[in-house]
Every structure is written in C-alpha cells, then in structure tokens.
C-alpha cells in the first residue's frame, strides 16, 4: 500500500508488518526512512503514530528487511561481458566449450575482437585446454581472447596473437600452453582495448543491474593497469554517479613508487591503490606463490610479482598520502611477502598510522597461524571469497589436485581469521565466481573444511557491514537510526538464529535470544528471493508487487 501526503521535509517511507534485521532492535517490525537515511525502527504500535505523516507506507507482508550486501571484489566490465556474451563457466567438456565458441562467433559482427571467459579444464573429462588450432577453427579464424575462470591465464587465437607485437618474446608465452604473466597481460590489454565505449557501458550496466537484483547495494571495483584501464574505471565511476543502481567504490591497482603516484590514483577517483595489485597469481593457473612446490608437478612454487621492498614502499607512501593500500596475495609465500612489507612500512611511518588506513589483502587463501596473527597485528582487512571454497575446495576439488589434501584443507580459514580479530569483507571476484551474496554466506557457514566455518550471522556481517568497514566506513552496512538507507527486502522462510557449537550448527526461533534472525541457509534450502533493493533511499530494483 502507498499513501501520499504533503511533507516540507525530505520524502519519508514507512515500512511495516515485516521483520527488520537490526542490532538496534531485534524485535523491530517497522522502519522509517527519511531521505537517504534510516530515521527510526520499532514496533507496529509505534508505527501507527507515523503512518499518517509518512509520504509512502509499504506493507511488507512479513518480508525481511536487511542491510544491502556489499560485494568487496568485483571486475564490473568483465563480469558484464560474461553476463551478456560468451561465458564458458557451464561448459562441461572441451567439446562443449568449442561448440559454445562456434555458436557465439556466428552471432558477432565481422572484424570484432571476440571476448569470452570461464573455461576450466580441471573440470573437463579431457583435462586439457583447447589447442590453438582447435580454437582457431572454432572462432573461424577470428581474433578471440578467452580467460580462464580465475582470469590469471588465457587462451588466444592466432589472429589475436598476430595483433600483439612481440608477444612471443614475453614472459608467460608458450606455443602449447595458456598465456600467463606479461604475455597474458599484453594480449588482454589489446583485446579489451578493442571494446567500444557502447559495449563497455552495456557490460557495466548489466553487472550493476544483476547486482541490484540480488540485494547488492555497493560494489568494490578492482581495476588496474594489468587488468583494465583508467578509462574503464573513470567511465564506471561516472556511470554510477549518473544512473541509479548500486554504489561503486573504485580501487586502482597500480604500484606507488613516489608521492606523485599516490596523488594520481586519488585523482582517478579511486579510494585506494589496492585491489588486484598482484603479489602472485592463482592456484588454478599454478601461479600463486607458495612456500613449497605444487603437488601436481611441473609448476614449481608459482610466480612472485612484487618484492618485499616494493610492498613496503607502496604501503609507506600510501599511508603518508592517507590512501588505502592493498594487494592480491593467494599463496603462503605471497602473503608472507605482504606481511613483511607492511611491517617494514610500519617501521618507517608508524604502526598506528598503518593500522588506521585498514590496508587490504585480497583473497589471502593459504595461511598459517602465524600469518593470521600478523594480519590481525597489522590491522589488515581480509577481502575474501567464500565461493572459491564452494567451487574448488574439498578432497576431490581443484585445490586438492594442485596442493595435495593437507594444504588444500588449510585454505580459506575464515574461523581462524575471525577469532584473531581480522576484519572480513566478502566478495565474489566476479566474473571468477558469480555475484551471489546469499550463496557466499552459505559457503562460509558450510565451508568444506568444518574447522573453517563461521556462523551465518558472522558471514552475513562480513558481506554487509564488512565491505563498508573495509573502506573505512563504520556507519554503513547496518540498519540503525542515522545509517545510510541501503537495504533490501526479501521473501524468505522462517528466520532463525544460529548458535555456535563445536559439533553441530544449532538453530533457534526463540525470540528471547534477542538476536536478529536470518534465513535458513542449510544446504539444499532455497535462497531468499529479492523483492526490492534500495540505495540511498532510492529504489534501484523492484519486484515487490509482482
């Protein structure tokens, strides 16, 4: 139901007869929003007194109102290209992938550089990537760039390689293997450089629309010179300012070597010189930097892209400029380099100043107890992706193939990080894994390694408030008076409170717990359905009355 009255102040919306997820009042069934802020939460009896003065009254009919999710690691344009173009994440075999390439190529204009994503030969019965000749045939002799699911290696047709001068002399080029390292970056830069402005905007809009439909109110865009372009970042930030949709907070992953570099990053509109500033690669591509060799042979210990001194200089200069720093680090050797570099920076500019900036580590998958303690000591935020464990964890998953069962079981230790006090911010790394916030919460609560599980409540906080804390904002990602009105309405079953237990996950519907409830995310149960997403008091997705 909607009513209109005259108001001399900012427009107000009263939501009532639902369930409001708020630590300020775990029993609240109504919420008042004035302008772009939460103004009040409370009971139905109190809401009666507000109904006649609110500009809009929304009958929730039992729906859950919860803070909007924040996805703390996204590649917006690349994710949109996967949503609107060639996406091989569902290809179950080599033949299926090649058939998808043929079908896609037939739909695209002649002369266009083809872009695709998502192949994963580790899941295919053939256990190998397409040979270049096979890919050339499937693409009809056209230029094609095809990133692996982790985006740290790629396939390219001969026609595309011919457009990149000197590529065969670059590190990471091999005639019989996927491209990695400098060769991959050069080919990717050329392929994405061929995007028209219209195609890029289409992709960015697609990602923001999908995010809004999933109750996501903010995206952390992780751009950088090796994975996108300044033009791409600036265009995305402008789009987010000009059009309704999720907020976009941009990171630019360029190494800072002098104060002018830090100033230039800030001038781009980025909130930090962070995100995918690569210290290493990925486990799937065999390029994550490890202390001990890979278990599957032939890949050594991976690749190291930055030295401890480069890391230290970057963090020190960013700290002095008041700019957040951060790094992509997956393997234990890579995270060790980050820890040592940040410690060295703290020695130069002061530990308190370093901690205050909440510098970030993206992924941080293979951790020892000592590394977990060091992340907490240095105030580093762990920007992590629970869907990685769901996709590749477990005794039969890709991680076990690459690392062996013992090291694979050590990956993504969310419980240890939470116990140590390391701030957690959840994201998808889309298009590496899809935008799926409730799926990420479920994956963290039901981690394939039971010792690494955290409660649904802790996981939900990491995917809502955690993303805001990761950019230095403690006032957002939670529904309390004065907070930004970023929220979503959900169609869900009974709300439950999960109590920690060493043996099982115990659930309660007892309201005397005094804890806001959340949907039942037991594996196999349906995910909540988003009915409406609101950002800054403005509706950006709406299916409430359908």
Short mmCIF file of C-alpha atoms in Angstrom, two decimals:
data_model
loop_
_atom_site.label_atom_id
_atom_site.label_comp_id
_atom_site.label_asym_id
_atom_site.label_seq_id
_atom_site.Cartn_x
_atom_site.Cartn_y
_atom_site.Cartn_z
CA UNK A 1 0.00 0.00 0.00
CA UNK A 2 1.22 3.54 -0.79
CA UNK A 3 -0.13 6.83 0.52
CA UNK A 4 0.82 10.35 -0.47
CA UNK A 5 0.83 13.28 1.92
CA UNK A 6 2.47 16.64 1.82
CA UNK A 7 5.80 16.97 3.56
CA UNK A 8 8.02 20.02 3.89
CA UNK A 9 10.99 17.81 4.66
CA UNK A 10 12.77 15.04 2.72
CA UNK A 11 10.39 12.32 1.46
CA UNK A 12 9.72 9.60 4.01
CA UNK A 13 8.87 5.92 3.64
CA UNK A 14 7.42 3.79 6.41
CA UNK A 15 7.92 0.05 6.03
CA UNK A 16 5.80 -2.04 8.38
CA UNK A 17 4.50 -5.51 9.18
CA UNK A 18 7.78 -7.22 8.37
CA UNK A 19 10.99 -8.32 10.03
CA UNK A 20 13.72 -5.67 10.35
CA UNK A 21 17.25 -7.02 10.72
CA UNK A 22 18.80 -4.53 13.11
CA UNK A 23 21.08 -4.77 16.15
CA UNK A 24 19.36 -1.64 17.48
CA UNK A 25 16.08 -3.51 17.94
CA UNK A 26 16.00 -7.26 17.23
CA UNK A 27 12.19 -7.22 17.59
CA UNK A 28 11.51 -4.36 15.17
CA UNK A 29 8.79 -4.91 12.58
CA UNK A 30 8.76 -1.40 11.13
CA UNK A 31 11.31 1.09 9.83
CA UNK A 32 11.06 4.74 8.80
CA UNK A 33 13.35 6.13 6.11
CA UNK A 34 13.66 9.86 5.62
CA UNK A 35 15.52 10.95 2.52
CA UNK A 36 18.63 8.82 2.25
CA UNK A 37 18.84 7.81 5.94
CA UNK A 38 17.23 5.38 8.34
CA UNK A 39 15.26 7.55 10.77
CA UNK A 40 13.59 5.08 13.13
CA UNK A 41 12.93 1.40 13.87
CA UNK A 42 10.34 -0.07 16.18
CA UNK A 43 7.07 -1.86 16.76
CA UNK A 44 3.73 -1.84 14.94
CA UNK A 45 2.09 0.10 17.75
CA UNK A 46 4.63 2.89 17.38
CA UNK A 47 4.36 2.73 13.58
CA UNK A 48 0.64 3.56 13.83
CA UNK A 49 1.58 7.05 15.00
CA UNK A 50 3.85 7.58 11.97
CA UNK A 51 1.62 6.20 9.25
CA UNK A 52 -0.42 9.37 8.67
CA UNK A 53 2.64 11.59 8.22
CA UNK A 54 4.78 9.33 6.03
CA UNK A 55 4.85 10.09 2.31
CA UNK A 56 4.85 6.37 1.47
CA UNK A 57 3.70 3.38 3.52
CA UNK A 58 4.87 -0.07 2.41
CA UNK A 59 3.13 -3.17 3.73
CA UNK A 60 5.91 -5.76 3.91
CA UNK A 61 3.54 -8.68 4.40
CA UNK A 62 6.14 -10.46 6.52
CA UNK A 63 9.16 -9.76 4.29
CA UNK A 64 12.63 -9.45 5.76
CA UNK A 65 14.28 -6.03 5.59
CA UNK A 66 18.06 -6.33 5.81
CA UNK A 67 21.04 -4.11 5.03
CA UNK A 68 22.05 -4.32 1.40
CA UNK A 69 25.01 -6.53 0.61
CA UNK A 70 28.39 -5.15 -0.40
CA UNK A 71 30.45 -7.18 -2.85
CA UNK A 72 34.00 -6.30 -1.87
CA UNK A 73 35.78 -7.52 -5.01
CA UNK A 74 34.30 -7.17 -8.49
CA UNK A 75 35.52 -6.61 -12.04
CA UNK A 76 32.44 -4.84 -13.31
CA UNK A 77 33.10 -4.67 -17.04
CA UNK A 78 34.47 -8.20 -17.28
CA UNK A 79 31.54 -9.54 -15.26
CA UNK A 80 29.13 -7.73 -17.54
CA UNK A 81 30.80 -9.12 -20.65
CA UNK A 82 30.32 -12.62 -19.22
CA UNK A 83 26.67 -11.84 -18.45
CA UNK A 84 25.98 -10.52 -21.94
CA UNK A 85 28.41 -12.55 -24.06
CA UNK A 86 30.48 -15.72 -24.19
CA UNK A 87 30.53 -17.39 -20.77
CA UNK A 88 32.03 -20.89 -20.56
CA UNK A 89 31.58 -21.47 -16.83
CA UNK A 90 28.88 -24.06 -17.53
CA UNK A 91 30.80 -25.85 -20.30
CA UNK A 92 31.22 -29.42 -19.05
CA UNK A 93 33.79 -30.58 -21.59
CA UNK A 94 36.32 -29.43 -24.15
CA UNK A 95 33.89 -30.19 -26.98
CA UNK A 96 31.14 -28.21 -25.26
CA UNK A 97 33.44 -25.22 -24.87
CA UNK A 98 34.46 -25.29 -28.52
CA UNK A 99 30.82 -25.60 -29.59
CA UNK A 100 29.96 -22.54 -27.50
CA UNK A 101 32.77 -20.59 -29.15
CA UNK A 102 31.46 -21.53 -32.62
CA UNK A 103 27.92 -20.52 -31.74
CA UNK A 104 29.00 -17.20 -30.24
CA UNK A 105 31.32 -16.31 -33.13
CA UNK A 106 28.45 -16.81 -35.56
CA UNK A 107 26.41 -14.10 -33.80
CA UNK A 108 29.06 -11.35 -33.71
CA UNK A 109 29.88 -8.78 -36.39
CA UNK A 110 32.84 -9.46 -38.69
CA UNK A 111 36.01 -7.68 -37.62
CA UNK A 112 35.12 -7.62 -33.92
CA UNK A 113 37.63 -8.98 -31.40
CA UNK A 114 35.75 -11.74 -29.58
CA UNK A 115 35.88 -11.89 -25.80
CA UNK A 116 34.99 -14.84 -23.60
CA UNK A 117 35.51 -16.10 -20.08
CA UNK A 118 35.16 -19.02 -17.73
CA UNK A 119 36.79 -22.16 -19.18
CA UNK A 120 38.10 -24.58 -16.59
CA UNK A 121 39.85 -27.64 -17.99
CA UNK A 122 40.27 -29.06 -14.47
CA UNK A 123 36.54 -29.90 -14.60
CA UNK A 124 36.58 -31.43 -18.07
CA UNK A 125 36.98 -35.15 -18.75
CA UNK A 126 39.73 -34.31 -21.27
CA UNK A 127 41.70 -32.50 -18.51
CA UNK A 128 43.29 -30.12 -21.01
CA UNK A 129 42.69 -26.72 -22.55
CA UNK A 130 41.94 -26.38 -26.27
CA UNK A 131 44.94 -26.41 -28.56
CA UNK A 132 45.39 -23.20 -30.52
CA UNK A 133 44.48 -24.88 -33.81
CA UNK A 134 41.20 -26.10 -32.27
CA UNK A 135 40.41 -22.61 -31.03
CA UNK A 136 41.32 -21.05 -34.38
CA UNK A 137 38.87 -23.38 -36.11
CA UNK A 138 36.07 -22.77 -33.61
CA UNK A 139 36.46 -18.99 -33.89
CA UNK A 140 36.51 -19.12 -37.67
CA UNK A 141 39.97 -17.61 -37.86
CA UNK A 142 38.92 -14.51 -35.93
CA UNK A 143 40.69 -12.79 -33.00
CA UNK A 144 39.47 -14.34 -29.74
CA UNK A 145 40.53 -13.80 -26.12
CA UNK A 146 39.30 -16.44 -23.67
CA UNK A 147 40.19 -16.04 -19.99
CA UNK A 148 40.35 -19.00 -17.64
CA UNK A 149 37.82 -18.99 -14.81
CA UNK A 150 40.39 -17.45 -12.42
CA UNK A 151 41.39 -14.78 -15.01
CA UNK A 152 45.10 -15.47 -14.38
CA UNK A 153 45.70 -17.25 -17.65
CA UNK A 154 44.02 -17.17 -21.02
CA UNK A 155 43.73 -18.67 -24.46
CA UNK A 156 44.10 -16.62 -27.62
CA UNK A 157 43.68 -17.43 -31.27
CA UNK A 158 46.45 -16.95 -33.78
CA UNK A 159 44.58 -14.00 -35.28
CA UNK A 160 44.67 -12.18 -31.93
CA UNK A 161 48.31 -13.01 -31.20
CA UNK A 162 49.25 -11.59 -34.59
CA UNK A 163 47.84 -8.24 -33.46
CA UNK A 164 50.15 -8.00 -30.42
CA UNK A 165 53.73 -7.17 -31.49
CA UNK A 166 56.46 -9.09 -29.69
CA UNK A 167 54.09 -11.26 -27.69
CA UNK A 168 56.07 -14.45 -28.37
CA UNK A 169 59.11 -12.94 -26.63
CA UNK A 170 57.23 -12.02 -23.45
CA UNK A 171 57.35 -13.98 -20.21
CA UNK A 172 54.41 -16.34 -19.99
CA UNK A 173 54.17 -17.13 -23.68
CA UNK A 174 54.24 -20.76 -24.75
CA UNK A 175 53.03 -22.21 -28.02
CA UNK A 176 51.40 -25.21 -26.36
CA UNK A 177 50.05 -23.74 -23.10
CA UNK A 178 47.69 -20.97 -21.96
CA UNK A 179 49.19 -17.50 -21.70
CA UNK A 180 50.33 -16.27 -18.30
CA UNK A 181 52.32 -13.33 -16.94
CA UNK A 182 53.38 -10.48 -19.23
CA UNK A 183 52.23 -12.26 -22.38
CA UNK A 184 48.75 -12.64 -20.93
CA UNK A 185 48.60 -9.02 -19.79
CA UNK A 186 49.66 -7.75 -23.23
CA UNK A 187 47.08 -9.84 -25.05
CA UNK A 188 44.33 -8.95 -22.60
CA UNK A 189 45.14 -5.24 -22.90
CA UNK A 190 44.82 -5.44 -26.67
CA UNK A 191 41.59 -7.43 -26.55
CA UNK A 192 39.86 -5.17 -24.05
CA UNK A 193 41.30 -2.10 -25.74
CA UNK A 194 39.21 -3.04 -28.76
CA UNK A 195 35.97 -2.63 -26.79
CA UNK A 196 33.78 0.22 -27.96
CA UNK A 197 32.50 2.67 -25.39
CA UNK A 198 28.96 1.49 -26.02
CA UNK A 199 29.86 -2.17 -25.43
CA UNK A 200 31.69 -1.29 -22.22
CA UNK A 201 28.74 0.72 -20.93
CA UNK A 202 26.38 -2.14 -21.78
CA UNK A 203 28.54 -4.53 -19.76
CA UNK A 204 28.79 -2.18 -16.78
CA UNK A 205 25.05 -1.64 -16.74
CA UNK A 206 24.46 -5.39 -16.89
CA UNK A 207 26.61 -6.01 -13.83
CA UNK A 208 25.01 -3.25 -11.81
CA UNK A 209 21.53 -4.45 -12.77
CA UNK A 210 22.34 -8.03 -11.78
CA UNK A 211 23.83 -6.84 -8.50
CA UNK A 212 20.74 -4.78 -7.69
CA UNK A 213 18.51 -7.79 -8.40
CA UNK A 214 20.47 -9.74 -5.78
CA UNK A 215 20.17 -7.17 -3.00
CA UNK A 216 23.68 -5.79 -3.51
CA UNK A 217 23.89 -2.08 -2.76
CA UNK A 218 27.61 -1.48 -3.24
CA UNK A 219 30.41 -2.88 -5.39
CA UNK A 220 34.15 -2.57 -4.86
CA UNK A 221 35.56 -2.28 -8.37
CA UNK A 222 39.07 -3.72 -8.55
CA UNK A 223 40.66 -2.15 -11.61
CA UNK A 224 44.27 -1.76 -12.57
CA UNK A 225 46.67 -1.26 -15.44
CA UNK A 226 47.19 -5.01 -15.89
CA UNK A 227 43.51 -5.96 -15.90
CA UNK A 228 41.52 -2.99 -17.19
CA UNK A 229 42.26 0.67 -17.94
CA UNK A 230 41.99 4.12 -16.41
CA UNK A 231 39.32 4.91 -18.99
CA UNK A 232 37.29 1.89 -17.84
CA UNK A 233 37.48 2.91 -14.15
CA UNK A 234 36.64 6.56 -14.75
CA UNK A 235 33.73 5.65 -17.03
CA UNK A 236 32.33 3.23 -14.45
CA UNK A 237 32.55 5.74 -11.60
CA UNK A 238 30.83 8.33 -13.79
CA UNK A 239 28.11 5.86 -14.74
CA UNK A 240 27.46 5.06 -11.08
CA UNK A 241 27.14 8.77 -10.32
CA UNK A 242 24.77 9.42 -13.22
CA UNK A 243 22.48 6.38 -13.14
CA UNK A 244 20.55 4.65 -10.33
CA UNK A 245 22.00 1.40 -9.08
CA UNK A 246 24.48 0.02 -6.60
CA UNK A 247 27.19 2.36 -5.39
CA UNK A 248 30.65 1.78 -6.88
CA UNK A 249 33.82 2.31 -4.86
CA UNK A 250 36.84 2.08 -7.10
CA UNK A 251 40.29 0.66 -6.40
CA UNK A 252 43.20 1.15 -8.77
CA UNK A 253 45.95 -1.48 -8.53
CA UNK A 254 48.99 0.49 -9.57
CA UNK A 255 52.28 0.29 -7.68
CA UNK A 256 53.06 3.55 -5.89
CA UNK A 257 56.76 4.39 -6.09
CA UNK A 258 56.69 8.11 -5.26
CA UNK A 259 54.18 10.62 -3.82
CA UNK A 260 53.02 11.69 -7.28
CA UNK A 261 51.79 8.15 -7.97
CA UNK A 262 49.57 8.24 -4.89
CA UNK A 263 48.16 11.62 -5.90
CA UNK A 264 47.35 10.37 -9.39
CA UNK A 265 45.48 7.34 -8.02
CA UNK A 266 43.36 9.65 -5.88
CA UNK A 267 42.71 11.94 -8.85
CA UNK A 268 41.24 8.98 -10.75
CA UNK A 269 38.53 8.84 -8.08
CA UNK A 270 39.83 5.64 -6.51
CA UNK A 271 39.52 5.08 -2.77
CA UNK A 272 42.80 3.17 -2.69
CA UNK A 273 45.85 1.97 -4.58
CA UNK A 274 44.72 -1.56 -3.92
CA UNK A 275 42.67 -4.46 -5.20
CA UNK A 276 44.42 -6.67 -7.71
CA UNK A 277 47.92 -5.32 -7.25
CA UNK A 278 49.43 -8.70 -7.92
CA UNK A 279 51.93 -10.18 -5.50
CA UNK A 280 51.26 -13.57 -7.11
CA UNK A 281 48.79 -15.34 -9.42
CA UNK A 282 46.20 -18.04 -8.81
CA UNK A 283 46.08 -21.66 -7.70
CA UNK A 284 44.07 -22.79 -10.71
CA UNK A 285 46.67 -21.43 -13.13
CA UNK A 286 49.55 -22.70 -10.98
CA UNK A 287 50.87 -19.16 -10.49
CA UNK A 288 50.02 -18.48 -6.83
CA UNK A 289 53.32 -18.14 -4.95
CA UNK A 290 53.84 -20.98 -2.48
CA UNK A 291 56.48 -21.79 0.10
CA UNK A 292 56.60 -25.40 -1.12
CA UNK A 293 56.10 -26.71 -4.68
CA UNK A 294 52.73 -27.58 -6.14
CA UNK A 295 51.71 -31.20 -5.66
CA UNK A 296 50.65 -31.78 -9.27
CA UNK A 297 54.17 -31.35 -10.66
CA UNK A 298 55.63 -29.10 -13.30
CA UNK A 299 54.70 -25.71 -11.83
CA UNK A 300 57.35 -25.20 -9.15
CA UNK A 301 56.28 -22.73 -6.48
CA UNK A 302 54.41 -20.28 -8.72
CA UNK A 303 55.22 -16.67 -9.52
CA UNK A 304 56.27 -13.72 -7.36
CA UNK A 305 55.42 -10.36 -8.91
CA UNK A 306 56.46 -7.92 -6.17
CA UNK A 307 59.35 -7.82 -3.72
CA UNK A 308 59.02 -7.09 -0.02
CA UNK A 309 60.75 -3.75 -0.61
CA UNK A 310 58.26 -2.76 -3.31
CA UNK A 311 55.41 -3.69 -0.98
CA UNK A 312 56.94 -1.69 1.88
CA UNK A 313 57.44 1.40 -0.28
CA UNK A 314 53.91 1.18 -1.66
CA UNK A 315 52.34 0.91 1.80
CA UNK A 316 54.51 3.64 3.33
CA UNK A 317 53.79 6.14 0.55
CA UNK A 318 50.08 5.34 0.53
CA UNK A 319 49.93 5.73 4.30
CA UNK A 320 51.64 9.10 4.15
CA UNK A 321 49.14 10.19 1.49
CA UNK A 322 46.17 8.94 3.54
CA UNK A 323 45.39 6.43 0.81
CA UNK A 324 44.39 2.82 1.36
CA UNK A 325 46.86 0.26 0.03
CA UNK A 326 46.26 -3.36 -0.79
CA UNK A 327 47.45 -6.42 -2.64
CA UNK A 328 46.31 -9.59 -4.35
CA UNK A 329 48.02 -12.42 -2.45
CA UNK A 330 46.84 -16.04 -2.50
CA UNK A 331 49.76 -18.34 -1.70
CA UNK A 332 51.50 -18.53 1.67
CA UNK A 333 54.74 -17.13 0.21
CA UNK A 334 52.84 -14.18 -1.27
CA UNK A 335 51.02 -13.39 1.99
CA UNK A 336 54.33 -13.69 3.84
CA UNK A 337 55.81 -11.08 1.49
CA UNK A 338 52.86 -8.77 2.17
CA UNK A 339 53.20 -9.16 5.93
CA UNK A 340 56.91 -8.47 5.87
CA UNK A 341 56.46 -5.50 3.56
CA UNK A 342 53.69 -3.96 5.67
CA UNK A 343 55.78 -4.46 8.82
CA UNK A 344 58.67 -2.66 7.18
CA UNK A 345 56.33 0.18 6.21
CA UNK A 346 55.06 0.36 9.79
CA UNK A 347 58.67 0.72 10.98
CA UNK A 348 59.09 3.67 8.60
CA UNK A 349 55.88 5.64 9.14
CA UNK A 350 54.48 4.25 12.39
CA UNK A 351 52.37 1.21 13.18
CA UNK A 352 49.36 3.25 14.33
CA UNK A 353 49.23 5.16 11.04
CA UNK A 354 49.42 1.94 9.05
CA UNK A 355 46.66 0.29 11.08
CA UNK A 356 44.42 3.33 10.76
CA UNK A 357 44.25 3.06 6.96
CA UNK A 358 42.88 -0.53 7.05
CA UNK A 359 45.07 -1.71 4.18
CA UNK A 360 43.74 -4.79 2.42
CA UNK A 361 44.78 -8.24 1.31
CA UNK A 362 42.63 -9.72 -1.44
CA UNK A 363 41.96 -13.49 -1.30
CA UNK A 364 44.56 -14.44 1.37
CA UNK A 365 43.79 -18.11 0.86
CA UNK A 366 46.74 -20.17 2.12
CA UNK A 367 47.51 -19.00 5.65
CA UNK A 368 49.43 -20.33 8.61
CA UNK A 369 48.56 -19.45 12.19
CA UNK A 370 51.47 -17.01 12.23
CA UNK A 371 50.19 -15.23 9.13
CA UNK A 372 46.69 -14.95 10.57
CA UNK A 373 48.14 -13.37 13.73
CA UNK A 374 50.23 -10.98 11.63
CA UNK A 375 47.20 -9.82 9.63
CA UNK A 376 45.45 -9.00 12.91
CA UNK A 377 48.53 -7.27 14.34
CA UNK A 378 48.87 -5.00 11.30
CA UNK A 379 45.16 -4.17 11.05
CA UNK A 380 44.87 -5.66 7.57
CA UNK A 381 41.45 -6.38 6.12
CA UNK A 382 40.99 -9.82 4.56
CA UNK A 383 38.89 -9.38 1.42
CA UNK A 384 37.91 -12.99 0.78
CA UNK A 385 35.64 -15.07 -1.46
CA UNK A 386 33.77 -17.97 0.18
CA UNK A 387 32.55 -19.16 -3.22
CA UNK A 388 36.12 -20.21 -4.02
CA UNK A 389 35.89 -22.96 -1.42
CA UNK A 390 32.45 -23.99 -2.66
CA UNK A 391 33.75 -24.22 -6.23
CA UNK A 392 37.19 -25.76 -5.74
CA UNK A 393 37.52 -26.96 -2.16
CA UNK A 394 37.05 -30.39 -0.66
CA UNK A 395 39.07 -33.60 -1.00
CA UNK A 396 38.12 -34.06 -4.67
CA UNK A 397 38.37 -30.43 -5.76
CA UNK A 398 40.89 -28.48 -7.80
CA UNK A 399 42.66 -27.20 -4.70
CA UNK A 400 43.43 -30.74 -3.56
CA UNK A 401 44.68 -31.60 -7.05
CA UNK A 402 47.03 -28.63 -7.07
CA UNK A 403 48.22 -28.66 -3.46
CA UNK A 404 47.50 -32.09 -2.01
CA UNK A 405 44.84 -32.78 0.60
CA UNK A 406 46.69 -31.37 3.61
CA UNK A 407 47.45 -27.93 2.20
CA UNK A 408 44.08 -27.75 0.45
CA UNK A 409 42.37 -28.25 3.80
CA UNK A 410 44.24 -25.21 5.15
CA UNK A 411 42.78 -22.83 2.57
CA UNK A 412 40.36 -20.01 3.40
CA UNK A 413 40.44 -20.33 7.21
CA UNK A 414 37.59 -17.92 7.93
CA UNK A 415 37.07 -19.07 11.52
CA UNK A 416 40.71 -18.54 12.44
CA UNK A 417 40.67 -15.08 10.86
CA UNK A 418 37.50 -14.14 12.74
CA UNK A 419 38.83 -15.44 16.06
CA UNK A 420 42.03 -13.44 15.63
CA UNK A 421 40.06 -10.26 15.00
CA UNK A 422 40.96 -9.86 11.33
CA UNK A 423 38.19 -7.83 9.65
CA UNK A 424 36.47 -9.88 6.94
CA UNK A 425 34.93 -8.41 3.80
CA UNK A 426 33.19 -10.87 1.48
CA UNK A 427 33.08 -10.61 -2.30
CA UNK A 428 32.72 -12.69 -5.44
CA UNK A 429 35.66 -11.65 -7.64
CA UNK A 430 33.05 -11.70 -10.43
CA UNK A 431 33.35 -12.93 -13.11
CA UNK A 432 35.62 -15.52 -11.42
CA UNK A 433 32.58 -16.64 -9.43
CA UNK A 434 29.09 -15.17 -9.94
CA UNK A 435 27.52 -12.39 -7.95
CA UNK A 436 25.67 -14.42 -5.31
CA UNK A 437 25.73 -12.95 -1.79
CA UNK A 438 23.48 -15.46 -0.06
CA UNK A 439 25.49 -18.23 -1.74
CA UNK A 440 28.67 -16.74 -0.28
CA UNK A 441 27.14 -16.55 3.20
CA UNK A 442 26.08 -20.19 2.87
CA UNK A 443 29.55 -21.20 1.61
CA UNK A 444 31.24 -19.61 4.62
CA UNK A 445 28.81 -21.16 7.09
CA UNK A 446 29.16 -24.59 5.47
CA UNK A 447 32.82 -24.47 4.45
CA UNK A 448 34.07 -27.77 3.03
CA UNK A 449 36.56 -27.85 5.91
CA UNK A 450 34.38 -27.77 9.06
CA UNK A 451 37.06 -26.14 11.20
CA UNK A 452 36.97 -23.05 8.96
CA UNK A 453 33.21 -22.44 9.24
CA UNK A 454 31.78 -19.29 10.76
CA UNK A 455 28.21 -18.60 11.81
CA UNK A 456 25.63 -17.36 9.32
CA UNK A 457 25.43 -14.18 11.37
CA UNK A 458 29.18 -13.56 11.13
CA UNK A 459 29.17 -14.35 7.41
CA UNK A 460 26.21 -12.03 6.80
CA UNK A 461 28.01 -9.24 8.66
CA UNK A 462 31.13 -9.79 6.55
CA UNK A 463 29.03 -9.40 3.39
CA UNK A 464 27.19 -6.29 4.56
CA UNK A 465 28.96 -4.21 7.20
CA UNK A 466 32.34 -5.81 6.46
CA UNK A 467 32.52 -4.29 2.99
CA UNK A 468 31.90 -0.81 4.37
CA UNK A 469 34.42 -1.22 7.16
CA UNK A 470 36.93 -2.22 4.51
CA UNK A 471 36.67 1.29 3.03
CA UNK A 472 36.88 2.97 6.41
CA UNK A 473 33.14 3.48 6.94
CA UNK A 474 31.75 2.21 10.23
CA UNK A 475 28.34 3.89 9.89
CA UNK A 476 27.07 1.88 6.92
CA UNK A 477 26.01 -1.69 6.17
CA UNK A 478 23.72 -1.85 9.19
CA UNK A 479 20.15 -0.67 9.79
CA UNK A 480 20.23 1.73 12.73
CA UNK A 481 18.96 5.31 13.03
CA UNK A 482 21.25 7.64 11.12
CA UNK A 483 22.71 4.95 8.85
CA UNK A 484 22.51 5.21 5.06
CA UNK A 485 19.23 3.80 3.74
CA UNK A 486 20.80 0.97 1.75
CA UNK A 487 18.61 -2.09 2.25
CA UNK A 488 16.85 -4.97 0.54
CA UNK A 489 13.51 -6.69 1.03
CA UNK A 490 13.49 -10.48 0.95
CA UNK A 491 10.93 -13.21 0.52
CA UNK A 492 12.18 -15.92 2.83
CA UNK A 493 11.04 -18.65 5.16
CA UNK A 494 11.19 -18.59 8.94
CA UNK A 495 14.05 -16.60 10.38
CA UNK A 496 16.43 -18.48 12.62
CA UNK A 497 19.28 -17.73 14.98
CA UNK A 498 22.32 -19.98 14.62
CA UNK A 499 24.12 -20.73 17.86
CA UNK A 500 27.77 -21.80 17.75
CA UNK A 501 28.52 -25.38 18.68
CA UNK A 502 31.66 -27.42 18.13
CA UNK A 503 29.71 -30.43 16.86
CA UNK A 504 26.65 -29.17 15.00
CA UNK A 505 25.02 -25.95 13.92
CA UNK A 506 22.13 -25.42 16.36
CA UNK A 507 19.20 -23.24 15.31
CA UNK A 508 16.58 -21.42 17.33
CA UNK A 509 13.41 -19.50 16.56
CA UNK A 510 13.09 -18.35 20.18
CA UNK A 511 12.70 -14.55 20.19
CA UNK A 512 14.13 -14.42 23.70
CA UNK A 513 17.57 -14.84 22.15
CA UNK A 514 17.47 -11.10 21.46
CA UNK A 515 19.42 -11.64 18.25
CA UNK A 516 18.07 -10.67 14.82
CA UNK A 517 17.18 -13.76 12.82
CA UNK A 518 18.39 -14.72 9.36
CA UNK A 519 17.11 -17.14 6.71
CA UNK A 520 17.77 -20.85 6.98
CA UNK A 521 20.76 -21.45 4.69
CA UNK A 522 21.15 -25.17 5.30
CA UNK A 523 22.49 -26.69 2.07
CA UNK A 524 19.62 -27.64 -0.20
CA UNK A 525 17.22 -24.99 1.08
CA UNK A 526 16.11 -22.34 -1.43
CA UNK A 527 17.89 -19.00 -1.28
CA UNK A 528 15.91 -15.92 -0.28
CA UNK A 529 14.31 -14.03 -3.19
CA UNK A 530 14.98 -10.32 -3.53
CA UNK A 531 11.81 -8.23 -3.71
CA UNK A 532 13.30 -4.74 -3.69
CA UNK A 533 16.72 -3.10 -3.38
CA UNK A 534 17.09 0.47 -2.14
CA UNK A 535 20.30 2.52 -2.27
CA UNK A 536 20.44 5.88 -0.53
CA UNK A 537 16.66 5.80 -0.11
CA UNK A 538 16.16 5.29 -3.85
CA UNK A 539 14.67 2.07 -5.26
CA UNK A 540 17.05 0.51 -7.79
CA UNK A 541 15.32 -2.87 -8.18
CA UNK A 542 11.67 -3.67 -7.53
CA UNK A 543 9.62 -6.86 -7.74
CA UNK A 544 7.66 -6.31 -4.53
CA UNK A 545 4.20 -6.21 -6.08
CA UNK A 546 4.70 -8.81 -8.82
#
